[in-house]
XYZ file of C-alpha atoms in Angstrom:
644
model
C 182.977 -104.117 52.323
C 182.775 -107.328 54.130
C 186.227 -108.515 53.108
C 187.720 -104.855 53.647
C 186.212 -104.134 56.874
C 187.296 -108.173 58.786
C 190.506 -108.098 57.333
C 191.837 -104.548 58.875
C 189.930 -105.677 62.124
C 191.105 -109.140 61.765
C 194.987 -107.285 61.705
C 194.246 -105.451 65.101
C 192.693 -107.781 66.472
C 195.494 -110.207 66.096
C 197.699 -107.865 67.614
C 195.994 -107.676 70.976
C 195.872 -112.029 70.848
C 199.515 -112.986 70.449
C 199.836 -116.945 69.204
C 200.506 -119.276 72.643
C 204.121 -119.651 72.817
C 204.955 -116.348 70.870
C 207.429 -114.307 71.571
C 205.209 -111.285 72.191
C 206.565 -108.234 70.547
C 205.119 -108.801 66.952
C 205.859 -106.209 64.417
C 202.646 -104.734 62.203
C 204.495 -106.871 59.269
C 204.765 -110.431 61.119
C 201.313 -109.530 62.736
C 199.625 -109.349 59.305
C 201.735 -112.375 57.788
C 200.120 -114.488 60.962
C 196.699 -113.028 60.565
C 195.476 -113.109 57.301
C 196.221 -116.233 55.815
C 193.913 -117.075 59.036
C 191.225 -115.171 57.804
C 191.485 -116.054 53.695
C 190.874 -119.338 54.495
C 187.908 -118.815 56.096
C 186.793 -116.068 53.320
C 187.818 -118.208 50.368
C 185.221 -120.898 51.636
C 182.370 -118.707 52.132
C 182.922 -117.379 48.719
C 183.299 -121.306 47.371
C 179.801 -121.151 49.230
C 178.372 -118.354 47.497
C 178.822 -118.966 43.930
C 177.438 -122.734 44.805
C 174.269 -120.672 45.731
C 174.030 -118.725 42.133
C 174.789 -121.705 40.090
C 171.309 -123.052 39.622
C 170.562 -119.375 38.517
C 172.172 -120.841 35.217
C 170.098 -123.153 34.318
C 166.850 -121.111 34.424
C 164.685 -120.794 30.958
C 161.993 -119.112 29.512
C 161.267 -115.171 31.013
C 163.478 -115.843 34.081
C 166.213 -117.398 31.993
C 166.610 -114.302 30.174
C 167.603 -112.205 32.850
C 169.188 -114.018 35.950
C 171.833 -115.576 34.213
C 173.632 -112.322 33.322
C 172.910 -110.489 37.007
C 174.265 -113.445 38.266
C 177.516 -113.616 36.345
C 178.127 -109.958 37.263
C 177.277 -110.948 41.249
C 180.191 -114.016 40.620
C 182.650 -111.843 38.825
C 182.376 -109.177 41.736
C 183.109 -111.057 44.833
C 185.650 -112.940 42.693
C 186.812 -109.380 42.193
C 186.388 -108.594 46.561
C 188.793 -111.775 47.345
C 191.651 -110.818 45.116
C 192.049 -107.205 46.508
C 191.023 -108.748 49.904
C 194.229 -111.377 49.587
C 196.842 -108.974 47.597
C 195.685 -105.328 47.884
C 194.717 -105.242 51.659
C 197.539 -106.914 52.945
C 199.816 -104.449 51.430
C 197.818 -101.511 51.803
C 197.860 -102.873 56.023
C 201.551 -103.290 55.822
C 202.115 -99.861 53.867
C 200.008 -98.125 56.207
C 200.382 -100.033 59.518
C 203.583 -100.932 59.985
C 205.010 -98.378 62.498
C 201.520 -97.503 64.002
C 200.750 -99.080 67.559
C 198.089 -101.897 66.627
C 197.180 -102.465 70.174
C 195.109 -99.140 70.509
C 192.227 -98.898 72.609
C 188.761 -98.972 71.204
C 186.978 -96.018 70.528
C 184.488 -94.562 72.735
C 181.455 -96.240 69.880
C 182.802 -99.258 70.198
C 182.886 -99.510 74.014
C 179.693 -98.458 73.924
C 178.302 -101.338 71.620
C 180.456 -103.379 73.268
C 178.550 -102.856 76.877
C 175.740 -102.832 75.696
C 175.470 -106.108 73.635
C 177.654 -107.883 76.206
C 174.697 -107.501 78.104
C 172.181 -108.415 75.412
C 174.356 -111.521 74.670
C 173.834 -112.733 78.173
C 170.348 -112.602 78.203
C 169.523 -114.643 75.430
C 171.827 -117.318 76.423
C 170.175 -116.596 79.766
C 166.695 -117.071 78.111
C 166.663 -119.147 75.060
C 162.872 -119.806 74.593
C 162.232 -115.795 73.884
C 164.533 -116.149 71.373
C 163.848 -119.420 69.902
C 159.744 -117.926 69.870
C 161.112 -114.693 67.856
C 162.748 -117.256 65.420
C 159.841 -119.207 64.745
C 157.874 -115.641 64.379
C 160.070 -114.252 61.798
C 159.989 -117.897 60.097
C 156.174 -118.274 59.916
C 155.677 -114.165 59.054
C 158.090 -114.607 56.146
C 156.038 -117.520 54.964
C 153.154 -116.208 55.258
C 154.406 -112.811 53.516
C 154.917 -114.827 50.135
C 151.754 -115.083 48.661
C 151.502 -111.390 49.250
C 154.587 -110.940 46.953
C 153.411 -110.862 43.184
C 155.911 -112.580 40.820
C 157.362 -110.104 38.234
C 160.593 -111.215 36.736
C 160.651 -107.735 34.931
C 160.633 -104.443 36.766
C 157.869 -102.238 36.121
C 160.109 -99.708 34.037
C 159.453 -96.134 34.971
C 161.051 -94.641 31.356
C 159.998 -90.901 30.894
C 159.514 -92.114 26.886
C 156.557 -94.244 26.175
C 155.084 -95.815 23.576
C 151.139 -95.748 22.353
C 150.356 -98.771 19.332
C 147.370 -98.191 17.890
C 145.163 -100.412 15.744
C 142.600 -99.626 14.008
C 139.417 -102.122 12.263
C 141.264 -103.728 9.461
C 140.992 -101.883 5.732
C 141.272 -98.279 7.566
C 142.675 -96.271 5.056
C 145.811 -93.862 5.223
C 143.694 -90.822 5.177
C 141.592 -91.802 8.218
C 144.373 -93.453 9.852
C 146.410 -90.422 9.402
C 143.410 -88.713 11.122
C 142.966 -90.201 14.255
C 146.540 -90.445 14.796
C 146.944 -86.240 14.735
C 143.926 -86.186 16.746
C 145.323 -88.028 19.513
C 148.372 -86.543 18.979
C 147.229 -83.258 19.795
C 144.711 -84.657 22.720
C 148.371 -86.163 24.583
C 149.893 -82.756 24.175
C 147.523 -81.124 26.134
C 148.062 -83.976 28.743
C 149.677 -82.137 31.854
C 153.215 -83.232 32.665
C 153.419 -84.654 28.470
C 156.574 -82.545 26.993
C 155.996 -83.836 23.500
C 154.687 -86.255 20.905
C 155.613 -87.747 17.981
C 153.977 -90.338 15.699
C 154.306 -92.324 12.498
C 151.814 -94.332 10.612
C 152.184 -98.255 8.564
C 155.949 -99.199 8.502
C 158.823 -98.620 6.261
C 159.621 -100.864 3.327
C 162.361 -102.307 5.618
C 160.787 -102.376 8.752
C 161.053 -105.138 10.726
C 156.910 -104.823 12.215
C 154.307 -106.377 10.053
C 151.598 -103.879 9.852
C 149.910 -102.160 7.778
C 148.332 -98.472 7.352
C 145.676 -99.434 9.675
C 148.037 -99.380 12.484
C 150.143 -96.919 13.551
C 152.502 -95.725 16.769
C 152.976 -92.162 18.946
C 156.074 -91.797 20.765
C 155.442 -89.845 24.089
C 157.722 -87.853 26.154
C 156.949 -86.911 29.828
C 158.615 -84.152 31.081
C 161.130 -84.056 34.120
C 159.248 -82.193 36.492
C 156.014 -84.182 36.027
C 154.629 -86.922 38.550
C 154.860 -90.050 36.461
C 152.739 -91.939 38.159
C 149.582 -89.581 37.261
C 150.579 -88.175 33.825
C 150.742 -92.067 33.005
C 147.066 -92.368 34.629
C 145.903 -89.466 32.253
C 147.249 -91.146 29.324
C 145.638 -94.510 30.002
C 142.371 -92.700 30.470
C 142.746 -90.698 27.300
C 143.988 -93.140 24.611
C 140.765 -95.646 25.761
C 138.248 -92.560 24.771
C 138.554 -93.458 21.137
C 135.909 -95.878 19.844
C 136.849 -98.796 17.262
C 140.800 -98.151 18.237
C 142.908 -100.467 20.187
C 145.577 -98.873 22.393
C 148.534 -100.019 23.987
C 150.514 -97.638 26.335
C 154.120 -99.706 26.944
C 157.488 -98.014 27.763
C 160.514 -99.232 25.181
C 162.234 -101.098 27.020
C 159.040 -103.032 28.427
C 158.106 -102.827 24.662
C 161.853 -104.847 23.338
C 161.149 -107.114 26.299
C 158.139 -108.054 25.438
C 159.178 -108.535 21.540
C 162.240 -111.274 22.805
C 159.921 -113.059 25.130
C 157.280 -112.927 22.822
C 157.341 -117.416 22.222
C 155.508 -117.647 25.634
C 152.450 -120.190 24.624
C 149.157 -120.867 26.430
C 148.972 -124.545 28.970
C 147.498 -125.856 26.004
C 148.031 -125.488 22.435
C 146.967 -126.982 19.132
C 148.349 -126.194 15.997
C 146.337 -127.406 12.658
C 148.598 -127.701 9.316
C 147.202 -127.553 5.857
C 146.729 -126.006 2.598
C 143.328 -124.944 2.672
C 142.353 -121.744 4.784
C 138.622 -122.597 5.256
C 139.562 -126.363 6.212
C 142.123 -125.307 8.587
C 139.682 -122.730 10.139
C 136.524 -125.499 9.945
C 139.034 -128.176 11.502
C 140.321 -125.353 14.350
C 136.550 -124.712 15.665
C 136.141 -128.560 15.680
C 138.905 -129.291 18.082
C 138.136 -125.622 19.808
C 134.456 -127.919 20.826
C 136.493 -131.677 21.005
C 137.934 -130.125 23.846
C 136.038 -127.517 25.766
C 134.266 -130.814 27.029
C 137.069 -132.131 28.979
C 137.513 -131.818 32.921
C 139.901 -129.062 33.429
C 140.225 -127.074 30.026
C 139.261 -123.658 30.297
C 138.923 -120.351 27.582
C 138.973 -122.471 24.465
C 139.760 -120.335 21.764
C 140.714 -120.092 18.203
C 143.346 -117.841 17.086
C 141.679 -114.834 15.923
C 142.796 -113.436 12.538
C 142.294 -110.307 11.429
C 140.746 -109.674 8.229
C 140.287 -106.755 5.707
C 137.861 -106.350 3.101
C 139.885 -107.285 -0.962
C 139.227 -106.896 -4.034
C 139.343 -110.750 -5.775
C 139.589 -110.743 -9.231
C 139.022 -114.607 -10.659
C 139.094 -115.195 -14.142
C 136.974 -116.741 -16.017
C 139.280 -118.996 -18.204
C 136.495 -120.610 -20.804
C 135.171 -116.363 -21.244
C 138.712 -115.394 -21.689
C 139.137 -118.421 -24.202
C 136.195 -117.170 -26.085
C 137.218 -113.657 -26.641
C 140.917 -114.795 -27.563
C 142.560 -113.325 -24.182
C 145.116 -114.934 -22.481
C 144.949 -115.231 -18.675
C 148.271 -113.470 -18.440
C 147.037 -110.447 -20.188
C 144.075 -109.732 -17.878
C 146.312 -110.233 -14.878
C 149.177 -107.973 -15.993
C 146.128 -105.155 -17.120
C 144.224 -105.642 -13.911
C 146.747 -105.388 -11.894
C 148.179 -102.293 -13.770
C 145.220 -100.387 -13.788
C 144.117 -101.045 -9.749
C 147.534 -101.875 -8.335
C 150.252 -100.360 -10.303
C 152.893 -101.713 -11.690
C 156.710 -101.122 -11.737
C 157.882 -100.426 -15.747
C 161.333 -99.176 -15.373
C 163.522 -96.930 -13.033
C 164.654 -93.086 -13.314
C 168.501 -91.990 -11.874
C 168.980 -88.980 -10.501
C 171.530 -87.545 -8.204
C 172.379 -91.054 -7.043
C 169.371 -91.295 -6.041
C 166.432 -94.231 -7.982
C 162.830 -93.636 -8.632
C 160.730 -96.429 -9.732
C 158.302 -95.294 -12.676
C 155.042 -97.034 -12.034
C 152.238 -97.065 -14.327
C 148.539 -97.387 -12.165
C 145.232 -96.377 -13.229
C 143.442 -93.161 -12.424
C 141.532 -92.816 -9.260
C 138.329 -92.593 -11.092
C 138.548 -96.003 -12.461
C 139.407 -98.121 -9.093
C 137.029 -96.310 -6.524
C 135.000 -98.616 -6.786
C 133.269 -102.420 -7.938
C 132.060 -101.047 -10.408
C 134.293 -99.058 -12.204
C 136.716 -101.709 -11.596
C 134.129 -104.445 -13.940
C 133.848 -101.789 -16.581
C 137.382 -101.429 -17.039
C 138.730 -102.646 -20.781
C 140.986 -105.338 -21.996
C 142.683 -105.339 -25.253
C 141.586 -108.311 -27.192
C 144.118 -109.551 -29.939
C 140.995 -110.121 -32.314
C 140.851 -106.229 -31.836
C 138.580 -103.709 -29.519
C 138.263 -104.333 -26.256
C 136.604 -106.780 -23.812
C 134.839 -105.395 -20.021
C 136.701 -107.017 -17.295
C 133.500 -108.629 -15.498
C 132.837 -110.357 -19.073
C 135.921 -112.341 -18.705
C 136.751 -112.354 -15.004
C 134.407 -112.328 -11.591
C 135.130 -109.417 -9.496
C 134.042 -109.218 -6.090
C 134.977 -107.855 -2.822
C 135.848 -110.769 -0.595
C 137.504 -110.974 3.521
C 140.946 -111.902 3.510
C 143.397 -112.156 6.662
C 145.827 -109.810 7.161
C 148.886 -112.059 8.158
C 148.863 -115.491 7.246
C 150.876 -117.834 9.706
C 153.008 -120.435 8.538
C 155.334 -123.275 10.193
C 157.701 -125.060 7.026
C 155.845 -124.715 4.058
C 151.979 -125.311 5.393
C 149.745 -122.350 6.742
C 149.195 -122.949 10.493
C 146.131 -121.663 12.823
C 145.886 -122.743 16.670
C 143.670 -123.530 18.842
C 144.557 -122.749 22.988
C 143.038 -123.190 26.251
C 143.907 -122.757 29.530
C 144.127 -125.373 32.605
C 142.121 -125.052 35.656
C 141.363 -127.236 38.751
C 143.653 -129.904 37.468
C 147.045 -131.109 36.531
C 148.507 -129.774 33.094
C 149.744 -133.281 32.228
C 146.759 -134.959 32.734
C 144.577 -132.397 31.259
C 147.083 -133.264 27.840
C 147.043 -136.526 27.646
C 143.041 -135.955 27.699
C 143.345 -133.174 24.728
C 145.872 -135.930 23.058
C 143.267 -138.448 22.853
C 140.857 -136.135 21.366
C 143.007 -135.592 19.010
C 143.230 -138.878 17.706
C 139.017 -138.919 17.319
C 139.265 -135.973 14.400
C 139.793 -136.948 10.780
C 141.308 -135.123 8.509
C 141.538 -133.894 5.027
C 144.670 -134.777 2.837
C 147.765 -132.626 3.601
C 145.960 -131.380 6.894
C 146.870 -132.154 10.265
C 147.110 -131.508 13.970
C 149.611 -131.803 16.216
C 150.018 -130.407 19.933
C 152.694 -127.774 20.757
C 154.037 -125.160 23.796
C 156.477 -125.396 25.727
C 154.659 -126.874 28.573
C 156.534 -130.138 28.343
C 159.697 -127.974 28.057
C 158.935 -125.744 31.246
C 158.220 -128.936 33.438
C 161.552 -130.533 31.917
C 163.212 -127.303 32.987
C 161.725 -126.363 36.525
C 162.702 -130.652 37.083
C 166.268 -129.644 36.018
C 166.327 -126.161 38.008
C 165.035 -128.190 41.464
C 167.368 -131.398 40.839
C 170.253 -128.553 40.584
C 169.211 -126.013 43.307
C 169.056 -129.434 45.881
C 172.753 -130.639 44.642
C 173.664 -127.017 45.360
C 171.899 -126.691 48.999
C 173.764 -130.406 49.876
C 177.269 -128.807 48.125
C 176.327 -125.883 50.769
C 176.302 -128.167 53.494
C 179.621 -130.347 52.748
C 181.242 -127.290 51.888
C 180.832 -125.949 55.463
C 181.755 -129.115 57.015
C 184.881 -128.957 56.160
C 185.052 -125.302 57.175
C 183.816 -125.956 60.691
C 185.215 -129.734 60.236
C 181.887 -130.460 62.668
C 178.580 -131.495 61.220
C 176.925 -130.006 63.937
C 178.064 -127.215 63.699
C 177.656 -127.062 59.595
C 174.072 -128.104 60.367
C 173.442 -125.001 62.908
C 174.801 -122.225 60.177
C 172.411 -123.540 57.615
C 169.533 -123.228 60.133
C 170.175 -119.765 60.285
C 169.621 -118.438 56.967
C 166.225 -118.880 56.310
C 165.807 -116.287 59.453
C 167.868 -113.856 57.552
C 166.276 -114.513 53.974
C 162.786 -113.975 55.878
C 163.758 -110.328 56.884
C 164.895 -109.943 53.388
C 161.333 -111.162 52.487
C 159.251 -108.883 55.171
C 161.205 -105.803 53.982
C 160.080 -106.625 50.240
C 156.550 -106.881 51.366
C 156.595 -103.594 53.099
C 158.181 -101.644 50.672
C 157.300 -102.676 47.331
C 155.019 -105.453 47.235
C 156.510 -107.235 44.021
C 159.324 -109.531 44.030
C 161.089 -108.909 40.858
C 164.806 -110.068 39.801
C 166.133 -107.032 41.694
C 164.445 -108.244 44.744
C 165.740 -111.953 43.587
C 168.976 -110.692 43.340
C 169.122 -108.943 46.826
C 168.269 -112.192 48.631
C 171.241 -113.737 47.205
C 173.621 -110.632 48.411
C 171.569 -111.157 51.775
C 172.145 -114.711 51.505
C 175.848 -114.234 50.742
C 176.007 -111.775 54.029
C 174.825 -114.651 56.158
C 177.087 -117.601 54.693
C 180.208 -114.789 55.276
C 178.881 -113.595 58.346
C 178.349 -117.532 60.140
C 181.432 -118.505 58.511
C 183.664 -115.960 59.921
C 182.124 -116.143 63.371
C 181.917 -119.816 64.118
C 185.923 -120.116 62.470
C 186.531 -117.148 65.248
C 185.388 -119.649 68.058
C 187.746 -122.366 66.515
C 190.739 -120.012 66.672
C 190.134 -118.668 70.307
C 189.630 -122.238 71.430
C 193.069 -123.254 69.729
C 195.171 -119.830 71.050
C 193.413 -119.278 74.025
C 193.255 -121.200 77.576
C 189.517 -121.151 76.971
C 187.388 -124.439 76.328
C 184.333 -124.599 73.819
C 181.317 -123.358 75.702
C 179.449 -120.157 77.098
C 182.773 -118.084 77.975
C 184.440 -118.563 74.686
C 181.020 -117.877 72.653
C 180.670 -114.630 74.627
C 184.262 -113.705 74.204
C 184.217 -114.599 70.716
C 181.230 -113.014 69.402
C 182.291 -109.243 71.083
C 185.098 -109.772 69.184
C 183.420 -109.849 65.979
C 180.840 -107.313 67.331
C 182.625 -104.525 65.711
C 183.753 -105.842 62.470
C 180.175 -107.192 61.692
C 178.532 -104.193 62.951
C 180.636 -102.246 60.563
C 179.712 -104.061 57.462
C 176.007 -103.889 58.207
C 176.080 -100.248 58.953
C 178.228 -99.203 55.627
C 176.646 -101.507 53.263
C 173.531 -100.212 54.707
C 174.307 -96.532 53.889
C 175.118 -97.672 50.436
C 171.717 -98.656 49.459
C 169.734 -96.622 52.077
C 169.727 -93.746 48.921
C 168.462 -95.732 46.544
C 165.700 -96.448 48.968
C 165.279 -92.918 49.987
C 164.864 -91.881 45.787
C 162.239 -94.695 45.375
C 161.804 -96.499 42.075
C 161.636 -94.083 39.779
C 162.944 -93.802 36.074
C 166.665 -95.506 36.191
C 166.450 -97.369 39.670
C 163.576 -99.758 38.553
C 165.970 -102.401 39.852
C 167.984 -101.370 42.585
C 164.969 -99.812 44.562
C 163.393 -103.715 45.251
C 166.971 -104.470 45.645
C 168.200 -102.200 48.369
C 164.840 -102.872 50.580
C 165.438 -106.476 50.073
C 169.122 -105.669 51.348
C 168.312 -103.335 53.868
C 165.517 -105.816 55.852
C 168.148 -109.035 55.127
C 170.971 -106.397 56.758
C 168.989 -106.212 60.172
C 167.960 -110.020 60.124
C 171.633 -110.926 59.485
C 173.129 -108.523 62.082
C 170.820 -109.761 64.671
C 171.380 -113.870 63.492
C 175.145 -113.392 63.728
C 175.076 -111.711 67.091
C 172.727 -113.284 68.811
C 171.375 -116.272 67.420
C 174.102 -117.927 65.969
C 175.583 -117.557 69.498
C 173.046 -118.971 70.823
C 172.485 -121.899 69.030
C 176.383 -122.623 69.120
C 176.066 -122.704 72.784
C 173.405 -125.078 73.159
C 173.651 -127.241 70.283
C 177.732 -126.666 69.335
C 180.653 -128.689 70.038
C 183.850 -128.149 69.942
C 185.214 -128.712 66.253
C 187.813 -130.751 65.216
C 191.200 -129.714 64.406
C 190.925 -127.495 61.247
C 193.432 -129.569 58.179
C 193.126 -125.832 56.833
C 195.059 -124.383 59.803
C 197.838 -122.356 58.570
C 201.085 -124.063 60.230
C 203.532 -121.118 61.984
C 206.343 -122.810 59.318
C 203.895 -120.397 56.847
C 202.840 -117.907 58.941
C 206.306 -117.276 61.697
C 208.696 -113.985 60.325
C 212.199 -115.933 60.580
C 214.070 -115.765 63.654
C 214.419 -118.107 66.073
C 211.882 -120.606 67.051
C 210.254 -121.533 70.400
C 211.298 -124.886 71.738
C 208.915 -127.544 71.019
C 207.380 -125.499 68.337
C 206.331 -127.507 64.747
């Protein structure tokens, strides 16, 4: 819009301010050959200053990492996008659709208007700097302030109308029962108001790629169109926490695949013991869980929690089996057949397979029992009880056993409190060192802690090159330090009205709201670029000398232009505020307040406090090595005397 909007103006506006030593009578075609290479200059550097701001986006990890870098990519690839229509499609469009048409028009009766009204504006703050210096410092310190009102959330709350319910039951819940509760609740969410439907499926497939088992199980829930999200998702949370002995987790999907990617995030503190053994590994676990609860700083100590369901264990006895002339191998593969099943052959039909399993009758696995006073074969002949050859027993076993290489793992985490991670892990390191340990078991620490710190160093050391890149870059736009120095005072003021607006309207700064500080940010670099190069260009075609008169003359020129661009890119993403954040516009809602708030901070930093500060602070700069000689710019013809 930006690029659009300044180079159109930019056209007519060059019309009405003929080059010194001109020959006056400029066609629409010589008018636009003169005008915008001006102008591209001065656009091409802002954008060179914009996608310096984005690149320490790239080098984000962890949560943030997975999200900014794309957003920001698509943000680079769109202005890149603006500047090549801006530098081939506008031009010709303005010739097509100029040339011909008188350029030196007066302004409309709007822009007269503005143009009284903030020529008198303009004059009173560089009548009366302090009030305006005093509103600086009060958007400055309310922005501050605002930020620890913001809370951090990388990911959008997502609004989907389809939701997801996991439920997980006390482990060794059998199908039946499971199958239960699940139509129970099923039915309960259908009488939900605002719920359209529900659907539901218990364990996992063979191919499934969750490990569960028939204790858990998942409904899929469907609000309806008409319904008010907000409470039908209240009902729901109150409903599915009714049901004793169940946990319930209400997510939406994509919150739900989100949360499966980033699902590597580890605790401050984390110990992982290694070994064969389960009982020394859990023994070992609760030792270091107490080695370091003592220390300053370590809070929560906990042991990974394994869920475990009750098993039949069937040991044998290998001296009994011995006696009776059974081989081990023969009470396994019976055992097993008769309370497990076991897969004998296949059946073919219709393209289709069926195994053929053979697996005892319920009567004789129901229970302990039954299961001791089932029969082996001997080879001597007649048959042996199981519990005369083998113990049988019911005994806990864990439901998912966690592994890193070929050793079982279990880990012990804490969180940090009152003091510095780093020193809190060199303390937990020493600890470490203290415990003795069984052969083939071990301890070692892990998280990414060390990885995050290496990461945020790498993410600061690049943002600061990037800020200092900032600066140079518009130094040799303005070719004046000062002047480089007073542009980059300005836009904090306009990222604080992009913060105020996020604390008004949603509260949560998120990587929509992220992303709309940039495009505020971006407004401001184009906005201070094109306005302070505007002042370099009337001081080199017009009689005029850097100060007061040439600021004020300057900065109605660019009232209309910049005006403009506010007010349309304004009504693009005023809807999006209007429709709220509802299902589909998780992302642009945060975004377009952002926007919106950085809009009216911008507008009013460009107009009147850039202005201002030029015109106490500025000097003149010096002459521009980017100026576009009239050799490039003149139509042919004949050439003024003394011209280069």
């Amino acid at each position: 819009i930006d690029d659009a909007v300044s180079d159109v103006q930019g056209v007519v506006s060059g019309a009405r301010r003929p080059r010194t030593g001109g020959d006056g009578g400029e066609t629409a075609m010589r008018t636009i050959a003169r005008v915008v290479p001006e102008m591209r200059s001065s656009a091409l550097y802002a954008t060179l200053v914009i996608a310096v701001v984005v690149v320490p986006f790239f080098f984000l990890r962890g949560e943030s990492g997975a999200f900014f870098p794309p957003v920001m990519a698509s943000f680079l690839l769109a202005i890149t996008a603006s500047m090549v229509v801006a530098m081939l499609v506008t031009p010709a469009l303005s010739v097509l659709l100029l040339s011909g048409q008188p350029l030196e028009r007066r302004p409309s009766p709007i822009a007269r208007w503005l143009d009284r009204r903030y020529e008198r504006g303009l004059r009173r703050t560089l009548g009366a700097p302090r009030t305006t210096f005093a509103a600086i410092a009060v958007v400055l310190v309310a922005g501050a302030v605002s930020l620890p009102f913001l809370r951090w959330s990388p990911v959008p709350e997502n609004r989907d109308a389809d939701l997801v319910v996991h439920l997980q039951a006390a482990p060794g819940t059998s199908l039946p029962e499971m199958d239960r509760i699940t139509r129970r609740m099923a039915d309960d969410l259908r009488s939900v108001a605002g719920v359209q439907n529900v659907a539901a499926h218990v364990g996992r497939a063979i191919t499934s790629d969750q490990v569960v088992g028939v204790d858990s199980s998942e409904l899929w829930v469907e609000i309806g169109p008409a319904a008010d999200h907000d409470t039908t998702l209240a009902s729901i949370r109150r409903l599915i926490g009714v049901y004793p002995g169940i946990r319930a987790q209400l997510l939406t999907y994509p919150n739900e695949r989100i949360a499966t990617v980033l699902s590597d995030r580890t605790h401050p503190i984390a110990v992982r013991v290694f070994g064969p053994d389960l009982a020394v590994r859990n023994q070992k676990a609760q030792e270091i869980r107490q080695a370091i609860s003592g220390i300053e700083g370590v809070v929560h100590p906990r042991v990974q929690s394994q869920a475990q369901v009750p098993t039949v264990q069937i040991e044998l006895n290998l001296a009994a089996a011995k006696d009776y002339g059974i081989a081990p191998g023969d009470v396994r593969r019976d055992e097993a057949a008769l309370v497990s099943g076991i897969t004998v052959g296949s059946l073919y039909d219709q393209q289709k397979v069926f195994d053929v399993v053979v697996l005892g009758s319920p009567g004789v696995r129901q229970n302990l029992t039954s299961i001791r006073s089932l029969l082996i074969d001997a080879p001597r002949g007649g048959q042996v009880r199981l519990d005369k050859v083998a113990d049988v027993r019911i005994a806990p076993t864990p439901t998912v056993l966690h592994r890193e290489d070929i050793f079982g793992s279990l880990d012990v985490t804490a969180d940090v409190q009152g003091r510095k991670v780093g020193a809190v892990l060199d303390d937990v390191q020493r600890r470490l060192r203290q415990i003795r340990f069984p052969l083939e078991h071990r301890a070692r620490m892990v998280g990414d802690y060390p990885q995050r710190q290496a990461d945020y160093r790498r993410f600061v050391a690049v943002a600061v090159a990037a800020a200092i890149a900032v600066f140079l870059l518009l130094q040799v736009v303005f070719r004046s330090w000062r002047l480089a120095a007073l542009s980059v005072a300005t836009f904090p003021v306009t990222l604080a009205g992009g913060v105020l607006a996020a604390v008004i309207g949603s509260r949560v700064l998120s990587i929509g709201s992220v992303a709309g500080l940039v495009v505020v940010l971006a407004i401001a670099v184009r906005g201070a670029v094109g306005l302070i190069r505007h002042y370099h260009d009337l001081e080199r075609d017009e009689p005029i000398s850097f100060g007061e008169p040439l600021i004020e003359r300057g900065s109605r020129d660019r009232l209309v232009p910049v005006t403009m661009a506010a007010v349309l890119t304004a009504l693009l993403f005023l809807p999006f505020v209007i429709l709220g954040d509802g299902a589909g516009k998780e992302f642009l809602h945060p975004m377009a307040i952002v926007i919106l708030g950085g809009l009216v901070a911008s507008t009013l930093v460009n107009l009147f406090v850039l202005p201002l500060l030029c015109a106490r602070f500025g000097s003149s700069p010096s002459p521009d090595i980017f100026e576009v000689s009239e050799l490039e710019t003149r139509a042919p013809g004949p050439q003024p005397e003394g011209g280069r």
